[in-house]
Coordinates of C-alpha atoms and ligand atoms in Angstrom, one line a residue:
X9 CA 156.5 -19.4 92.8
X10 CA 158.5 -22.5 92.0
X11 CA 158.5 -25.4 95.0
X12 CA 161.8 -24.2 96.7
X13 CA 160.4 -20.7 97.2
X14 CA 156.9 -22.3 98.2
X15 CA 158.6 -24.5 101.0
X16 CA 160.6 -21.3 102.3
X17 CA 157.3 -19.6 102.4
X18 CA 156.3 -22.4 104.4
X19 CA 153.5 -23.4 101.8
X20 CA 154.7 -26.7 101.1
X21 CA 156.5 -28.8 104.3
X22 CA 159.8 -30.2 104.4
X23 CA 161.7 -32.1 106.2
X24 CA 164.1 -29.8 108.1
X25 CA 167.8 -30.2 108.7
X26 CA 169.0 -26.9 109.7
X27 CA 167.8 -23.4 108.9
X28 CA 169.1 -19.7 109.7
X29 CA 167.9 -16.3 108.8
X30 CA 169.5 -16.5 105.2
X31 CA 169.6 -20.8 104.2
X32 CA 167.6 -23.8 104.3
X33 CA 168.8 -27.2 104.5
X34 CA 165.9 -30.1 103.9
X35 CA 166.0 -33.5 102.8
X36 CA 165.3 -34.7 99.2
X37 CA 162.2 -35.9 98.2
X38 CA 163.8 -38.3 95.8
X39 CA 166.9 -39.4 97.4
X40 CA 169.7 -40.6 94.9
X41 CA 172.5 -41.6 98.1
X42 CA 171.1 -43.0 101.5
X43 CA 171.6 -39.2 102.7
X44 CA 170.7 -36.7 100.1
X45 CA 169.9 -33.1 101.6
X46 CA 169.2 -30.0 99.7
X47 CA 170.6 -26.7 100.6
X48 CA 169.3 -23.1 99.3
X49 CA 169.4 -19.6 100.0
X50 CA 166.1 -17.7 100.9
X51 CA 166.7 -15.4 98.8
X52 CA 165.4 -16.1 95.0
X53 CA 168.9 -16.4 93.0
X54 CA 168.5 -18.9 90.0
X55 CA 171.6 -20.9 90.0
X56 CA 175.4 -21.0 90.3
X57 CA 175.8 -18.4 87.4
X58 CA 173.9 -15.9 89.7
X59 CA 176.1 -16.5 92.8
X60 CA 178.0 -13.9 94.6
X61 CA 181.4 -14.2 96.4
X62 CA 179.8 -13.3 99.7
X63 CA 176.4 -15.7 99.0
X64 CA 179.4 -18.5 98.2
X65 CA 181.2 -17.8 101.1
X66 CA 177.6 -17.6 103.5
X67 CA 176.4 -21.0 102.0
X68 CA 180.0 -23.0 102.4
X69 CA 179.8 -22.0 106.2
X70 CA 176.1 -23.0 106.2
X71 CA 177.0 -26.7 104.1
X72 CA 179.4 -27.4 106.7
X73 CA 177.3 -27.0 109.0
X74 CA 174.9 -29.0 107.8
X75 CA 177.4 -31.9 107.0
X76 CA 177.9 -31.3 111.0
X77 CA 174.7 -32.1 111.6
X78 CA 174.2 -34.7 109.9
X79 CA 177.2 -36.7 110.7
X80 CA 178.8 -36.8 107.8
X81 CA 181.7 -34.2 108.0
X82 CA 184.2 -36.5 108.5
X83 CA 183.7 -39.3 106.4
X84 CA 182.7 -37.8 103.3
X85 CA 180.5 -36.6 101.1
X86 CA 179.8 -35.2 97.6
X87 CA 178.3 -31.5 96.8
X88 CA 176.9 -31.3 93.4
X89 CA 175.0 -27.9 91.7
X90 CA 173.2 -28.4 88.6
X91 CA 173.2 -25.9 86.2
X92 CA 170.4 -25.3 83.4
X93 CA 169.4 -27.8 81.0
X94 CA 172.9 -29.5 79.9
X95 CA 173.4 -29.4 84.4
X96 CA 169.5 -31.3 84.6
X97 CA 168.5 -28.6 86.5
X98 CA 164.7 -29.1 87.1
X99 CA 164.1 -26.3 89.7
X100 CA 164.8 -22.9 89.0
X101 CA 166.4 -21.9 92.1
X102 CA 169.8 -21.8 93.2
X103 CA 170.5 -25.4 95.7
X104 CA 173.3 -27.7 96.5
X105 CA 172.6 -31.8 96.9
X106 CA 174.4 -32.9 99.6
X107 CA 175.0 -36.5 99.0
X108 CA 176.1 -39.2 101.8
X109 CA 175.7 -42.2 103.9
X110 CA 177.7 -44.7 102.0
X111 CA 180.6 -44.6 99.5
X112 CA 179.5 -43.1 96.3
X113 CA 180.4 -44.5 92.9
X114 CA 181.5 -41.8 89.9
X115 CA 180.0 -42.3 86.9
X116 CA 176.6 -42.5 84.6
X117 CA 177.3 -39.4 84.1
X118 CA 175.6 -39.2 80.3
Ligands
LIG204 P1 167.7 -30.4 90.3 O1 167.4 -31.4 89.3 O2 169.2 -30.2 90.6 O3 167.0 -29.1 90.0 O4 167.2 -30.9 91.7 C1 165.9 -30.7 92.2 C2 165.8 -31.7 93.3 O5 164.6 -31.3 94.0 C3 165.5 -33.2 92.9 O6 166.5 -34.0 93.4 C4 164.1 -33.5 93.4 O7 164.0 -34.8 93.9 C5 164.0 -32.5 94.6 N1 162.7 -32.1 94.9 C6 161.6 -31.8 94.1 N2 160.5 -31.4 94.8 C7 160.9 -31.6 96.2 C8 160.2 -31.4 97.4 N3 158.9 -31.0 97.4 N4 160.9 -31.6 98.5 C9 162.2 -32.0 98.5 N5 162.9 -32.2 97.4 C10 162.2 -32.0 96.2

């Protein structure tokens, strides 16, 4: 099991945002932005290449609420997916950062 799928077996803790039957929201262990939350699906999907047009649809509704939750809707905020090894995708499990709190600069990108 990688660490995602451990804290959604409740193996390793977390600190909890929001959760329903099918998504987990949880706050970065290594924050990169003043707010930096993680969002996956329970179920094990690898990344964005796996994604299905229902999954997409499921996990926008759950982001938004999340961004709700947080604060954040309305002010901004940046999603970001990383994709295999060119993306810097360390864990093999689908999740989107959810990056926030102050305005974010674009850049340092290579
Ligand atoms: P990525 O590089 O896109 O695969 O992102 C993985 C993210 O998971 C990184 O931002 C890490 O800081 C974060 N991370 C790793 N382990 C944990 C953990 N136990 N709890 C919360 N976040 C974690």
């Amino acid at each position: 099991m990688n660490i995602f799928e451990k804290i959604i077996a409740g193996e390793i803790p977390c600190k909890k945002v929001l959760e329903n039957s099918k998504f987990l929201a949880f706050h970065d262990i290594s924050p990169k932005a003043p707010i930096h939350v993680l969002t996956i699906p329970k179920k094990s999907i690898k990344n964005f290449n796996e994604i299905t047009p229902d999954l997409m649809a499921e996990m926008s509704d759950f982001i938004l609420e999340v961004v709700e939750e947080l604060g954040i809707k309305d002010k901004g905020y940046r999603i970001i997916t990383n994709i295999g090894t060119d993306g810097g995708q360390e864990i093999p499990h689908l999740h989107f950062h959810i990056l926030g709190g102050a305005k974010l600069k674009w850049g340092d990108l290579i």
